[in-house]
Short mmCIF file of C-alpha atoms and ligand atoms in Angstrom, two decimals:
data_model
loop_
_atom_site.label_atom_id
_atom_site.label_comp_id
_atom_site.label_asym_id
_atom_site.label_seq_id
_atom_site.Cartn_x
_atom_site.Cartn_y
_atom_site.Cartn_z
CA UNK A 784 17.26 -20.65 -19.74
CA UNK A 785 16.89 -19.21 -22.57
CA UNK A 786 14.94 -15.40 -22.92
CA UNK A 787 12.48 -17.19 -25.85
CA UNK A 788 12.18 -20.41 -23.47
CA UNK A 789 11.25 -18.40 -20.03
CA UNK A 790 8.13 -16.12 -22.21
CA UNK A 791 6.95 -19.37 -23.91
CA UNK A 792 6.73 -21.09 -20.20
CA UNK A 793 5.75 -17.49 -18.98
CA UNK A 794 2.77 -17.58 -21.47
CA UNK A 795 1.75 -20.80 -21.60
CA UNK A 796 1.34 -21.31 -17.92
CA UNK A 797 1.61 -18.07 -15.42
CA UNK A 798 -1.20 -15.57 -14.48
CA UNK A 799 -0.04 -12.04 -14.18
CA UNK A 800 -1.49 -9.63 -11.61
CA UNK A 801 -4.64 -7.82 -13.19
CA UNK A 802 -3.66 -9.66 -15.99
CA UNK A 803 -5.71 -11.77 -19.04
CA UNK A 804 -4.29 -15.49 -18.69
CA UNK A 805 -3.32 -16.17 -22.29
CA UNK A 806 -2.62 -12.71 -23.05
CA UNK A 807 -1.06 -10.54 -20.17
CA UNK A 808 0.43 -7.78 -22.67
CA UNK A 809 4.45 -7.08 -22.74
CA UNK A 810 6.27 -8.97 -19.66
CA UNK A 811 9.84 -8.79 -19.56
CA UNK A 812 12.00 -11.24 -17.76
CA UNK A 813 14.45 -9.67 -14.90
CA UNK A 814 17.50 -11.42 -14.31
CA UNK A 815 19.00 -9.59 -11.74
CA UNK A 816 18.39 -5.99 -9.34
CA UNK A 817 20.77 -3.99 -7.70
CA UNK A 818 20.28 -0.29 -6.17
CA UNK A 819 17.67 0.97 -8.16
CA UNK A 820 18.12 -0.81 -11.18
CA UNK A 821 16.20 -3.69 -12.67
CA UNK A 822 18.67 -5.88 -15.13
CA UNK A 823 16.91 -7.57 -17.51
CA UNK A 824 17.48 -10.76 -19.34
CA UNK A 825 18.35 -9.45 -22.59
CA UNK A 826 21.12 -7.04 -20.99
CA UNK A 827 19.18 -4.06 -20.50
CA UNK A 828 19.17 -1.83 -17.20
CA UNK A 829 16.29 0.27 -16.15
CA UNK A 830 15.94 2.53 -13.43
CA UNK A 831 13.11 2.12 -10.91
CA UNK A 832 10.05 3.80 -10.55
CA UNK A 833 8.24 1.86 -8.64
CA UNK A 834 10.16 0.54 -5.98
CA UNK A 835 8.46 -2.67 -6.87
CA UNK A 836 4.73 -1.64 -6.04
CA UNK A 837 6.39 0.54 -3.42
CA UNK A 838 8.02 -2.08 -1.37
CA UNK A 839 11.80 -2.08 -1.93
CA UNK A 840 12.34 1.36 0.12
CA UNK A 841 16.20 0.70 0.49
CA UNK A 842 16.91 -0.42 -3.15
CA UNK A 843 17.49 -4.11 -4.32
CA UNK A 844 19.99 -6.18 -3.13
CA UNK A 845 21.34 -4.34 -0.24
CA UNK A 846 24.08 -5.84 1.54
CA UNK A 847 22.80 -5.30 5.35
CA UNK A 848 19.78 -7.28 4.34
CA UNK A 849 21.26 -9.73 2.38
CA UNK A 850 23.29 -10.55 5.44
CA UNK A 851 20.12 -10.26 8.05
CA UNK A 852 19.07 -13.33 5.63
CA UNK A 853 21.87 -15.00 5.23
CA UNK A 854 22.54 -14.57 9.22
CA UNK A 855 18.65 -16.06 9.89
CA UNK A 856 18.72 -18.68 7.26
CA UNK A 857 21.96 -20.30 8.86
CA UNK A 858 19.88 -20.59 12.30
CA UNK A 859 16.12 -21.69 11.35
CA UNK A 860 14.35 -20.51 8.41
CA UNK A 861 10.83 -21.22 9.94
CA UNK A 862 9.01 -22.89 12.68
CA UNK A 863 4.96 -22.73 13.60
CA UNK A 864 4.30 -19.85 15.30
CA UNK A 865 1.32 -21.85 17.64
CA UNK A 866 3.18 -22.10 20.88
CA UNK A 867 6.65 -21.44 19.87
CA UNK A 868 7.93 -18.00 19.21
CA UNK A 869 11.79 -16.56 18.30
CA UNK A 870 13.88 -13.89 18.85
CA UNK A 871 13.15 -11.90 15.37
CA UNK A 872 9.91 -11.71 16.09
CA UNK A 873 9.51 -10.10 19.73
CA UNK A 874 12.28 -8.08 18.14
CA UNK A 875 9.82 -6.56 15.49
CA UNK A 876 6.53 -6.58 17.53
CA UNK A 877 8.64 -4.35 19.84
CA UNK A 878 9.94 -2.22 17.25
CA UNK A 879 6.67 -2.14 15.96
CA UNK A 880 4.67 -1.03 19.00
CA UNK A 881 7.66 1.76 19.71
CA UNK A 882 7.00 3.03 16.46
CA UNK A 883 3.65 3.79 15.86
CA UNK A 884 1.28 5.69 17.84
CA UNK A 885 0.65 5.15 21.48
CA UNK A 886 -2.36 2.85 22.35
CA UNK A 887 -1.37 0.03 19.97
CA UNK A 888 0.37 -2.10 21.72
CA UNK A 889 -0.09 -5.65 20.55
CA UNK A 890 1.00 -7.10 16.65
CA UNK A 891 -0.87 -9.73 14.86
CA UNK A 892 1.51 -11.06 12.13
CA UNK A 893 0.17 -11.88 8.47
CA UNK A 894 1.80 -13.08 5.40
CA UNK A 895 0.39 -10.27 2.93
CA UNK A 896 -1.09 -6.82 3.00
CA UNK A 897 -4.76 -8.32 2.04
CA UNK A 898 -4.41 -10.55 4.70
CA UNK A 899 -3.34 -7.52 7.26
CA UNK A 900 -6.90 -6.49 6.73
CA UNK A 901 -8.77 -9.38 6.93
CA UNK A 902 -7.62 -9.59 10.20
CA UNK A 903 -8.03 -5.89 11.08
CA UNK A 904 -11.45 -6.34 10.31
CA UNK A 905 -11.89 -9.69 12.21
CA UNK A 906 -10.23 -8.04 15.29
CA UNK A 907 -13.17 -5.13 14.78
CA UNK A 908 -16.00 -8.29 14.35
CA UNK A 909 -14.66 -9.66 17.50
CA UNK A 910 -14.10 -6.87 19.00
CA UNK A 911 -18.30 -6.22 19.05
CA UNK A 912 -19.01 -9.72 19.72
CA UNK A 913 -16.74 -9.64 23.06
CA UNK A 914 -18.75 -6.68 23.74
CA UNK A 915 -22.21 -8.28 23.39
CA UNK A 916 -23.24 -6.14 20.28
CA UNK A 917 -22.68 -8.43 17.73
CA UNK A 918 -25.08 -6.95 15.42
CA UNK A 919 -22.16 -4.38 14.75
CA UNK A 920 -20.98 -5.82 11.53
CA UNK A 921 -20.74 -3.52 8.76
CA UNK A 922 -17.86 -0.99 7.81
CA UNK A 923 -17.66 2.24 6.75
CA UNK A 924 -15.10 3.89 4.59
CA UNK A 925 -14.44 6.38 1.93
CA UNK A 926 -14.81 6.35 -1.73
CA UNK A 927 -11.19 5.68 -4.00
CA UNK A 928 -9.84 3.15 -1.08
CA UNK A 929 -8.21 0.36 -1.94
CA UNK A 930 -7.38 -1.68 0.94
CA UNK A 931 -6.56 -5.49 -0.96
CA UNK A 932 -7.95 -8.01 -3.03
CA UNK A 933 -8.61 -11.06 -0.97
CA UNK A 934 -12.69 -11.51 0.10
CA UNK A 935 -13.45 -8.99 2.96
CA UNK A 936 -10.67 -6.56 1.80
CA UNK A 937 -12.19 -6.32 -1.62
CA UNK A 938 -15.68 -5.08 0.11
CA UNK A 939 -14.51 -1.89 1.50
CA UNK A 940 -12.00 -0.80 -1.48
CA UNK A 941 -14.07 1.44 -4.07
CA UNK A 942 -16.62 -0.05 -5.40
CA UNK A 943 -15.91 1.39 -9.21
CA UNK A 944 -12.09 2.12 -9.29
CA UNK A 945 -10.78 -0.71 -6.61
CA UNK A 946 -10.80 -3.00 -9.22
CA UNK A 947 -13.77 -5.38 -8.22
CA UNK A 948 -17.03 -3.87 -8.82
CA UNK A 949 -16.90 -7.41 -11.08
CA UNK A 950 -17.76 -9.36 -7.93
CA UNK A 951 -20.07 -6.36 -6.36
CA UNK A 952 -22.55 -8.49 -6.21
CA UNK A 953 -21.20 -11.48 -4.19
CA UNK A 954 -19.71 -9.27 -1.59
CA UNK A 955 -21.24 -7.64 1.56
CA UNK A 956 -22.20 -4.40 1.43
CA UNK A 957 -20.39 -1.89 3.27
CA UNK A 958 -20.79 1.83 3.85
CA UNK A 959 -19.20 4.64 1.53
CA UNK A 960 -18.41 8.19 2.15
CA UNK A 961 -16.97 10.20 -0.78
CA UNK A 962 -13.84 10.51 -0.90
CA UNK A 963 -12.58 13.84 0.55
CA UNK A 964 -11.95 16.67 -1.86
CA UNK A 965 -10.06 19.18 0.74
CA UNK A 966 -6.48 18.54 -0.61
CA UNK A 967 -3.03 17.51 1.90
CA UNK A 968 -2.20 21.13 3.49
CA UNK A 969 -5.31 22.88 3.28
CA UNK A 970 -8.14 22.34 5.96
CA UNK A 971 -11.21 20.64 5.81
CA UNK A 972 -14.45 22.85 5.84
CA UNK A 973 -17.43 21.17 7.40
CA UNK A 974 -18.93 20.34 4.15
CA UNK A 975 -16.48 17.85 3.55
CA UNK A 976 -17.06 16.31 6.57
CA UNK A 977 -20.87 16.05 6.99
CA UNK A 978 -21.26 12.91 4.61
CA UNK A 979 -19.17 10.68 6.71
CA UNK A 980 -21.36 11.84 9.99
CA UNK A 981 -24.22 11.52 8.69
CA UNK A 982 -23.32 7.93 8.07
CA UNK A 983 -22.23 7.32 11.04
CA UNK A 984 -25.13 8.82 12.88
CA UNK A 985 -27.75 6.88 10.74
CA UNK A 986 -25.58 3.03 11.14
CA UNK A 987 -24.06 4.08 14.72
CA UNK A 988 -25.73 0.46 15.90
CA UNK A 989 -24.64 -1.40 13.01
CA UNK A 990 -21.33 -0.08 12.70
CA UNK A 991 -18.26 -2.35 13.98
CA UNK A 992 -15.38 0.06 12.40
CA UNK A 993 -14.77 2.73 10.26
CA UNK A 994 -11.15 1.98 7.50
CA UNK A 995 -9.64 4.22 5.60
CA UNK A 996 -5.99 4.49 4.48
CA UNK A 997 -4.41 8.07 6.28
CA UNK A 998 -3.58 11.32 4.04
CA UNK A 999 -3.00 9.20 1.18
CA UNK A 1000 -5.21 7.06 -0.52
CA UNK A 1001 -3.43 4.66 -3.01
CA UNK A 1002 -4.17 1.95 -5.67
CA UNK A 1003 -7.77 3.35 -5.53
CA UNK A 1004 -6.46 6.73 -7.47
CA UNK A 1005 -3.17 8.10 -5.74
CA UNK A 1006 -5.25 10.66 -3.71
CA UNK A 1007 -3.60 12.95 -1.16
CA UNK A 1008 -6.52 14.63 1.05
CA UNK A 1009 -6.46 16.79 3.82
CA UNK A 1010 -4.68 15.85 7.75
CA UNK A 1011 -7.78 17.88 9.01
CA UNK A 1012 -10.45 15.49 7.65
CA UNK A 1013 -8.34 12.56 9.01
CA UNK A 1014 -8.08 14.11 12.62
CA UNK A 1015 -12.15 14.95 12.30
CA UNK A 1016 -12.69 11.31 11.36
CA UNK A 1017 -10.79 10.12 14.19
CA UNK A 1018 -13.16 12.93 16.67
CA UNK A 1019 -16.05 10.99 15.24
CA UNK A 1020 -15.42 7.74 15.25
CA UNK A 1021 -14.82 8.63 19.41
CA UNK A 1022 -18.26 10.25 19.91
CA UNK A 1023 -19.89 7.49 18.00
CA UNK A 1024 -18.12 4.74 19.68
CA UNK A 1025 -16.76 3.20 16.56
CA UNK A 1026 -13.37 1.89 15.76
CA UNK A 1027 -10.80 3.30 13.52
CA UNK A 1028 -9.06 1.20 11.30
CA UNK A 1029 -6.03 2.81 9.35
CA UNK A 1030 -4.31 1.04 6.70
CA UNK A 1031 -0.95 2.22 6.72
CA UNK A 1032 0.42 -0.55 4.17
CA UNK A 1033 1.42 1.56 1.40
CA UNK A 1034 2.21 4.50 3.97
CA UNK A 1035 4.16 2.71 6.49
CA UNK A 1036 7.98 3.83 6.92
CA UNK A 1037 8.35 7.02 5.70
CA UNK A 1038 6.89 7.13 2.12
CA UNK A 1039 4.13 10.22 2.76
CA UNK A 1040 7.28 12.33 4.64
CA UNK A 1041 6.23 11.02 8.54
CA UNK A 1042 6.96 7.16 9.35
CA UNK A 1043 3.25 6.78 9.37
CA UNK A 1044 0.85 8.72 8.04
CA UNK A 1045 -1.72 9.21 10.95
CA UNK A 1046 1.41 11.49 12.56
CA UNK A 1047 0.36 14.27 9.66
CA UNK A 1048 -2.61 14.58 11.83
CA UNK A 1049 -1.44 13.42 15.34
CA UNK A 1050 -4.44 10.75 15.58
CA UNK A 1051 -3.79 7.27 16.57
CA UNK A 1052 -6.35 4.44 15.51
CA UNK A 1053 -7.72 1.77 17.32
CA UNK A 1054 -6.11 -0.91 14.74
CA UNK A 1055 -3.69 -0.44 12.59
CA UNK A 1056 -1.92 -2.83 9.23
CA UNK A 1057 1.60 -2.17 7.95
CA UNK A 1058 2.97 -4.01 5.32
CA UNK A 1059 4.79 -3.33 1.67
CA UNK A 1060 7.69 -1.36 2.79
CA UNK A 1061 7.86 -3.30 6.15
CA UNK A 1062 10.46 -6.10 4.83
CA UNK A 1063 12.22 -3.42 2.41
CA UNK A 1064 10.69 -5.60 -0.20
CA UNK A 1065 12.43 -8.60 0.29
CA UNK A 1066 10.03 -11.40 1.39
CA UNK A 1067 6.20 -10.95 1.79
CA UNK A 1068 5.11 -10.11 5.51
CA UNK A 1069 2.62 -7.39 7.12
CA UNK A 1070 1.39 -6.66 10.65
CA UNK A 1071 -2.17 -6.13 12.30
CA UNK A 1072 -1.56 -3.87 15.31
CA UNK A 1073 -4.59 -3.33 18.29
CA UNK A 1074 -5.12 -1.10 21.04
CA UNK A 1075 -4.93 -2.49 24.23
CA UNK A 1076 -8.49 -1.98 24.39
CA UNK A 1077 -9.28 -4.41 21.56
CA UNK A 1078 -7.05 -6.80 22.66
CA UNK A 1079 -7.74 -6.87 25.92
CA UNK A 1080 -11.94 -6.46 24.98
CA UNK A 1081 -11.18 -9.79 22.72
CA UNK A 1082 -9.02 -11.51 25.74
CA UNK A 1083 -12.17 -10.90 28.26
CA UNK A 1084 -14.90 -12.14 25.61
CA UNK A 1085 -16.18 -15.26 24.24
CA UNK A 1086 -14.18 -17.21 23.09
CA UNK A 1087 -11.18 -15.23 24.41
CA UNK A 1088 -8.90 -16.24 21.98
CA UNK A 1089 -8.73 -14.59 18.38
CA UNK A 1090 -9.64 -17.26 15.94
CA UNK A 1091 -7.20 -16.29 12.66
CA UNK A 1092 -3.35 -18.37 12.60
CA UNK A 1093 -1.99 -18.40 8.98
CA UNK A 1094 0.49 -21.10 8.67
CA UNK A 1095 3.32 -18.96 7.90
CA UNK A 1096 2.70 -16.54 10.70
CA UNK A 1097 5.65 -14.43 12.10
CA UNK A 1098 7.98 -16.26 9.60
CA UNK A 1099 11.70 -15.67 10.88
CA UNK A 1100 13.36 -14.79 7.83
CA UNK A 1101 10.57 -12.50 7.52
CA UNK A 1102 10.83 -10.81 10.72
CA UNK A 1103 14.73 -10.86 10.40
CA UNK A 1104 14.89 -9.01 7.16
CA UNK A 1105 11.95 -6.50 8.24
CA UNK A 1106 14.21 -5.93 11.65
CA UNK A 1107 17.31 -5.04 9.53
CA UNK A 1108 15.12 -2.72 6.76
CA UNK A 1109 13.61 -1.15 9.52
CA UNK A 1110 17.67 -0.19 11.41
CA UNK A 1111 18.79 0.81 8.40
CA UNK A 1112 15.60 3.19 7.95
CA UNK A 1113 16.08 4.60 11.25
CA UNK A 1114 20.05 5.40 11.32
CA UNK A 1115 19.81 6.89 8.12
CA UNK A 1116 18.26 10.45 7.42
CA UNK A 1117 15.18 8.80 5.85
CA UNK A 1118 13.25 12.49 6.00
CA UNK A 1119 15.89 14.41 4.03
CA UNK A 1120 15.89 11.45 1.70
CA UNK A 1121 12.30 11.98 0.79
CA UNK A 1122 12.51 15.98 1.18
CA UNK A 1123 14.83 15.42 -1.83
CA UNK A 1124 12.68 12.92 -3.62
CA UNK A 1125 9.99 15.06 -2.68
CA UNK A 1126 11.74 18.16 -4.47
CA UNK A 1127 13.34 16.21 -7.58
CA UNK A 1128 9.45 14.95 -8.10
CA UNK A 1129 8.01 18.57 -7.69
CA UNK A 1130 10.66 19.90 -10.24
CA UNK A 1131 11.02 17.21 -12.61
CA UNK A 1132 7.44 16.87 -13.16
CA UNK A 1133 6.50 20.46 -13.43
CA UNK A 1134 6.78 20.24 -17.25
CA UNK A 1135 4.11 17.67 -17.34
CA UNK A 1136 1.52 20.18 -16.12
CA UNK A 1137 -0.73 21.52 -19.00
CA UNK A 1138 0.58 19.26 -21.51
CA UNK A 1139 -2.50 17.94 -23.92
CA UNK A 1140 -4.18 15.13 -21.71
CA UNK A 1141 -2.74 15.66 -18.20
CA UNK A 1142 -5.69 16.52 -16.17
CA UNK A 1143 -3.41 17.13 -12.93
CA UNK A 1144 0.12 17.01 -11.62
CA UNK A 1145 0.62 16.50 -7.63
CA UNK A 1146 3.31 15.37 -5.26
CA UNK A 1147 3.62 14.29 -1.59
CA UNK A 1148 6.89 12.81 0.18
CA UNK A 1149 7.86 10.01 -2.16
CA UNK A 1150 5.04 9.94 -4.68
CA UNK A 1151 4.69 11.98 -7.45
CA UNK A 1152 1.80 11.41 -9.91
CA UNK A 1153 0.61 12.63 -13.59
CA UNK A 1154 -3.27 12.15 -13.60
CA UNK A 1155 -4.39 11.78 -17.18
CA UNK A 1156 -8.13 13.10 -18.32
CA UNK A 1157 -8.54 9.37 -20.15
CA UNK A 1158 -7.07 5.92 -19.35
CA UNK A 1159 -3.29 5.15 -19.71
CA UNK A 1160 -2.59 3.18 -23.38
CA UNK A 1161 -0.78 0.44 -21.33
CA UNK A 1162 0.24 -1.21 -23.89
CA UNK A 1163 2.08 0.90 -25.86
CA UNK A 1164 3.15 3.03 -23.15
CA UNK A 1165 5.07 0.45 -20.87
CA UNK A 1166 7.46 -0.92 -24.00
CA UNK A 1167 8.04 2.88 -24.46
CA UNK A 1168 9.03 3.89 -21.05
CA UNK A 1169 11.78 0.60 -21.25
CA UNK A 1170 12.62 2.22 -24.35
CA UNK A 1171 13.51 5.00 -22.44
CA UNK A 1172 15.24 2.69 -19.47
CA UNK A 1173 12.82 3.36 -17.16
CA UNK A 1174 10.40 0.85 -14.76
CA UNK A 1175 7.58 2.96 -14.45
CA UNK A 1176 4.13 0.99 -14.65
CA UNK A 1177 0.89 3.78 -14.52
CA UNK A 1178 -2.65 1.92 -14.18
CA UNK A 1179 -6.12 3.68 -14.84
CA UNK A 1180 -5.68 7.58 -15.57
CA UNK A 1181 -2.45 7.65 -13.63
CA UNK A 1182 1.48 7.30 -14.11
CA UNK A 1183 2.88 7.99 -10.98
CA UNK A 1184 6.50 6.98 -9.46
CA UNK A 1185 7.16 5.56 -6.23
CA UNK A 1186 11.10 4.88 -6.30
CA UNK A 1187 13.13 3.53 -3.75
CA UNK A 1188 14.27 6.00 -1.05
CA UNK A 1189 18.15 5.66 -1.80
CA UNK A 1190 17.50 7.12 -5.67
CA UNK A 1191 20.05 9.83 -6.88
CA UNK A 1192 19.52 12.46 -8.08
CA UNK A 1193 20.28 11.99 -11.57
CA UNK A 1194 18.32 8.68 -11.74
CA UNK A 1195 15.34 10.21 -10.34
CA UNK A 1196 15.62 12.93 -12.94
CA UNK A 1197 15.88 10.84 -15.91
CA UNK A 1198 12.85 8.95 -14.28
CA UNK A 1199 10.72 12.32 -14.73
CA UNK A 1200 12.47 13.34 -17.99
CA UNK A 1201 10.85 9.62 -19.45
CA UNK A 1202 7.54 10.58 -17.63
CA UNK A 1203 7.57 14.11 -19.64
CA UNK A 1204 8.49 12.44 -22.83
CA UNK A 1205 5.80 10.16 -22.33
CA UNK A 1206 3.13 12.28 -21.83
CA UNK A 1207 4.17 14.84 -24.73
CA UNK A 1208 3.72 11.23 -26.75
CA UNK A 1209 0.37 10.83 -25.32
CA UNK A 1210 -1.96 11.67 -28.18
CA UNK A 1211 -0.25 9.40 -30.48
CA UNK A 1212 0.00 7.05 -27.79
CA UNK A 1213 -3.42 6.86 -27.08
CA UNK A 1214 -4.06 6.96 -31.04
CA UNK A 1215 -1.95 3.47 -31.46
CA UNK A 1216 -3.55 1.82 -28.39
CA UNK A 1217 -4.94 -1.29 -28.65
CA UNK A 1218 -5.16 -2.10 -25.01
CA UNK A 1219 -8.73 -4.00 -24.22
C1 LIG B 333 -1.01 -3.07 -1.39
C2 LIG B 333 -2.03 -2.68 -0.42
C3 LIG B 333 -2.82 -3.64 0.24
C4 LIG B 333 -2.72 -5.12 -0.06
O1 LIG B 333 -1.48 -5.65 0.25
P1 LIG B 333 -1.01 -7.03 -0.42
O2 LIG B 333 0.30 -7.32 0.23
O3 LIG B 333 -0.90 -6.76 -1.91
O4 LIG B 333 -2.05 -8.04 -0.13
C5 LIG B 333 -3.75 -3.18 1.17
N1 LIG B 333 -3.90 -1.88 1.44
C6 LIG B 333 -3.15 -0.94 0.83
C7 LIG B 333 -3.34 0.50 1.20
C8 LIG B 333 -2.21 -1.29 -0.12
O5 LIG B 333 -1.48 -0.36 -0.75
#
């Protein structure tokens, strides 16, 4: 089809994420993706930022996953997981449960991230109910969360910068801590803490769980915050008797610099959602993992069984791909890979700090990100970073990169050399902006 043909169709009948339906600003058709470049249609070939939202770890269109697909399709691409189950699956729960901390020991699979924490927080509902204290209902978490947009997810992101204070008024009304301010690496004075306990001392009866994404805190502002506060949170949750949630779905496998980021401060929660990196980007799929204690608590209750079952639930291809992103993860030195990224980020961004309109610049594992004192001009400033060959796609005050683990060197620098040009453009940027 034709480039003209595929935007006309594009704009006449697709909603974009975040987008305005009949007017979703530039969108450029990709045609193919290899490595850590993004072909698109008209011939150009940009270099990845973004590891597409953060997912495609191992770079597109790897051969060991191709083949885990090919090798799956051949035998069954799906079957209902009600009463049947399949090789790739146990595979992964085991993997899974080996993986991540200790007590969780049994995986609930989903279809999305969102979805990952619906269930998390259903798990923590019934949970309470088993437990005769179904008045425990309500969650706590801290401010600049984002933890999905479907109903229940959308409650506990932040209420101003998670992208639905729009429909603040239709949802139920959780608890909110500030965010912490004691930065990743330095420790958490008492201060910081006191908020969060005083919550939890005043709801302690209504309070089924506490979620919070560990060390860093992502579409909700690209926070890093401090391992102490995380491993305090965790003491707390214990002496109050209230669950800890963690969402690990933009953390999960390795992104922060540990595999997940609740090993920064050696805590293990009581439920925990992976997702995004889990298939290496290649097909949608995410995992609720409990604590033998909530899953057995559930098992014991009324009505004993946990009452979720999306249709596509532990979908094979899925669960094949995720099994052979999650090998090639392990054989490989994934932690020098992001020491590197973590370094290249550190240097190549450097410049950036000071520059008119850059408010901060910070880096952890395989995130680096520009904070801006004013909104990014979106719409001017994505057609010049492809300009520059680069996929890099900021939101609010924030370009950031997130690139796929296997990046060279010289890639990643030109990634941060089009981040510095950008920002030095900023003022006239912001000057031509007509984003709404
Ligand atoms: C992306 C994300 C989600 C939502 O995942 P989807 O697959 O987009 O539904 C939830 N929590 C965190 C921390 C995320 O980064």
């Amino acid at each position: 089809m034709e480039l003209d043909r595929i935007l006309a169709l594009d704009q006449a009948h697709i909603w974009h994420p975040y987008a305005n339906p009949l007017d979703p600003g530039p969108i450029y058709p990709a045609r193919a993706a290899r490595g850590c470049r993004i072909e698109l249609l008209d011939g150009r070939s940009l270099i990845d930022g973004m590891a597409s939202w953060w997912c495609v770890i191992h770079g597109y269109n790897h051969p060991r996953l191709n083949q885990a697909l090919y090798d799956q399709l051949a035998r069954m691409a799906h079957v209902m997981f009600g009463g049947l189950t399949h090789e790739p699956g146990v595979r992964l729960a085991k993997t899974l449960v080996e993986l991540t901390p200790e007590p969780l020991a049994h995986v609930f699979f989903c279809d999305s991230g969102s979805v990952a924490i619906e269930v998390a927080l259903k798990m923590a509902l019934q949970f309470w109910i088993a437990r005769g204290e179904p008045g425990r209902h309500r969650f706590l978490t801290i401010r600049s969360g984002y933890h999905g947009d479907t109903w229940h997810a959308m409650s506990v992101c932040d209420p101003v910068t998670g992208m639905h204070h729009l429909f603040a008024q239709a949802l139920p009304k959780q608890l909110f801590a500030p965010a912490p301010n004691c930065r990743f690496g330095e420790p958490c004075p008492d201060s910081e803490v006191a908020p969060i306990a005083e919550l939890l001392d005043c709801h302690r009866h209504e309070l089924a769980a506490v979620i919070l994404e560990p060390i860093l805190q992502g579409a909700g502002g690209m926070r890093f915050y401090s391992a102490d506060y995380l491993k305090r949170v965790r003491e707390l949750c214990d002496q109050y008797g209230v669950l800890l949630i963690a969402d690990e779905i933009a953390t999960g496998f390795g992104r922060t610099g540990r595999l997940f980021a609740c090993e920064h401060a050696g805590i293990a929660p009581d439920i925990m959602a992976v997702g995004k990196a889990l298939t290496g980007g290649y097909l949608s799929l995410a995992a609720t993992l409990a604590s033998r204690e909530v899953a057995q608590t559930i098992a014991q209750g009324v009505p004993g069984v946990f009452m979720h079952g999306p249709t596509f639930m532990g979908n094979p291809l899925a669960c094949a791909v995720a099994n052979a992103s999650i090998e090639l993860l392990l054989e490989g030195d994934w932690q020098a890979q992001i020491r590197r990224i973590e370094q290249g980020l550190a240097a190549g961004l450097a410049p950036c700090r000071g520059q008119p309109g850059v408010a901060e610049v910070r880096v952890l594992g395989g995130v680096g990100v520009v904070e801006l004192e004013r909104p990014v001009p979106m719409r001017a400033l994505v057609p010049r970073f492809v300009e520059l060959g680069v996929w890099v796609r900021p939101f609010g005050r924030l370009i950031y990169l997130m690139p796929p683990y296997v990046i060279g060197e010289i890639e990643l620098g030109s990634l941060c050399a089009a981040v510095g040009e950008v920002v030095a453009e900023l003022p006239d940027l912001w000057a031509r902006d007509n984003s709404p």
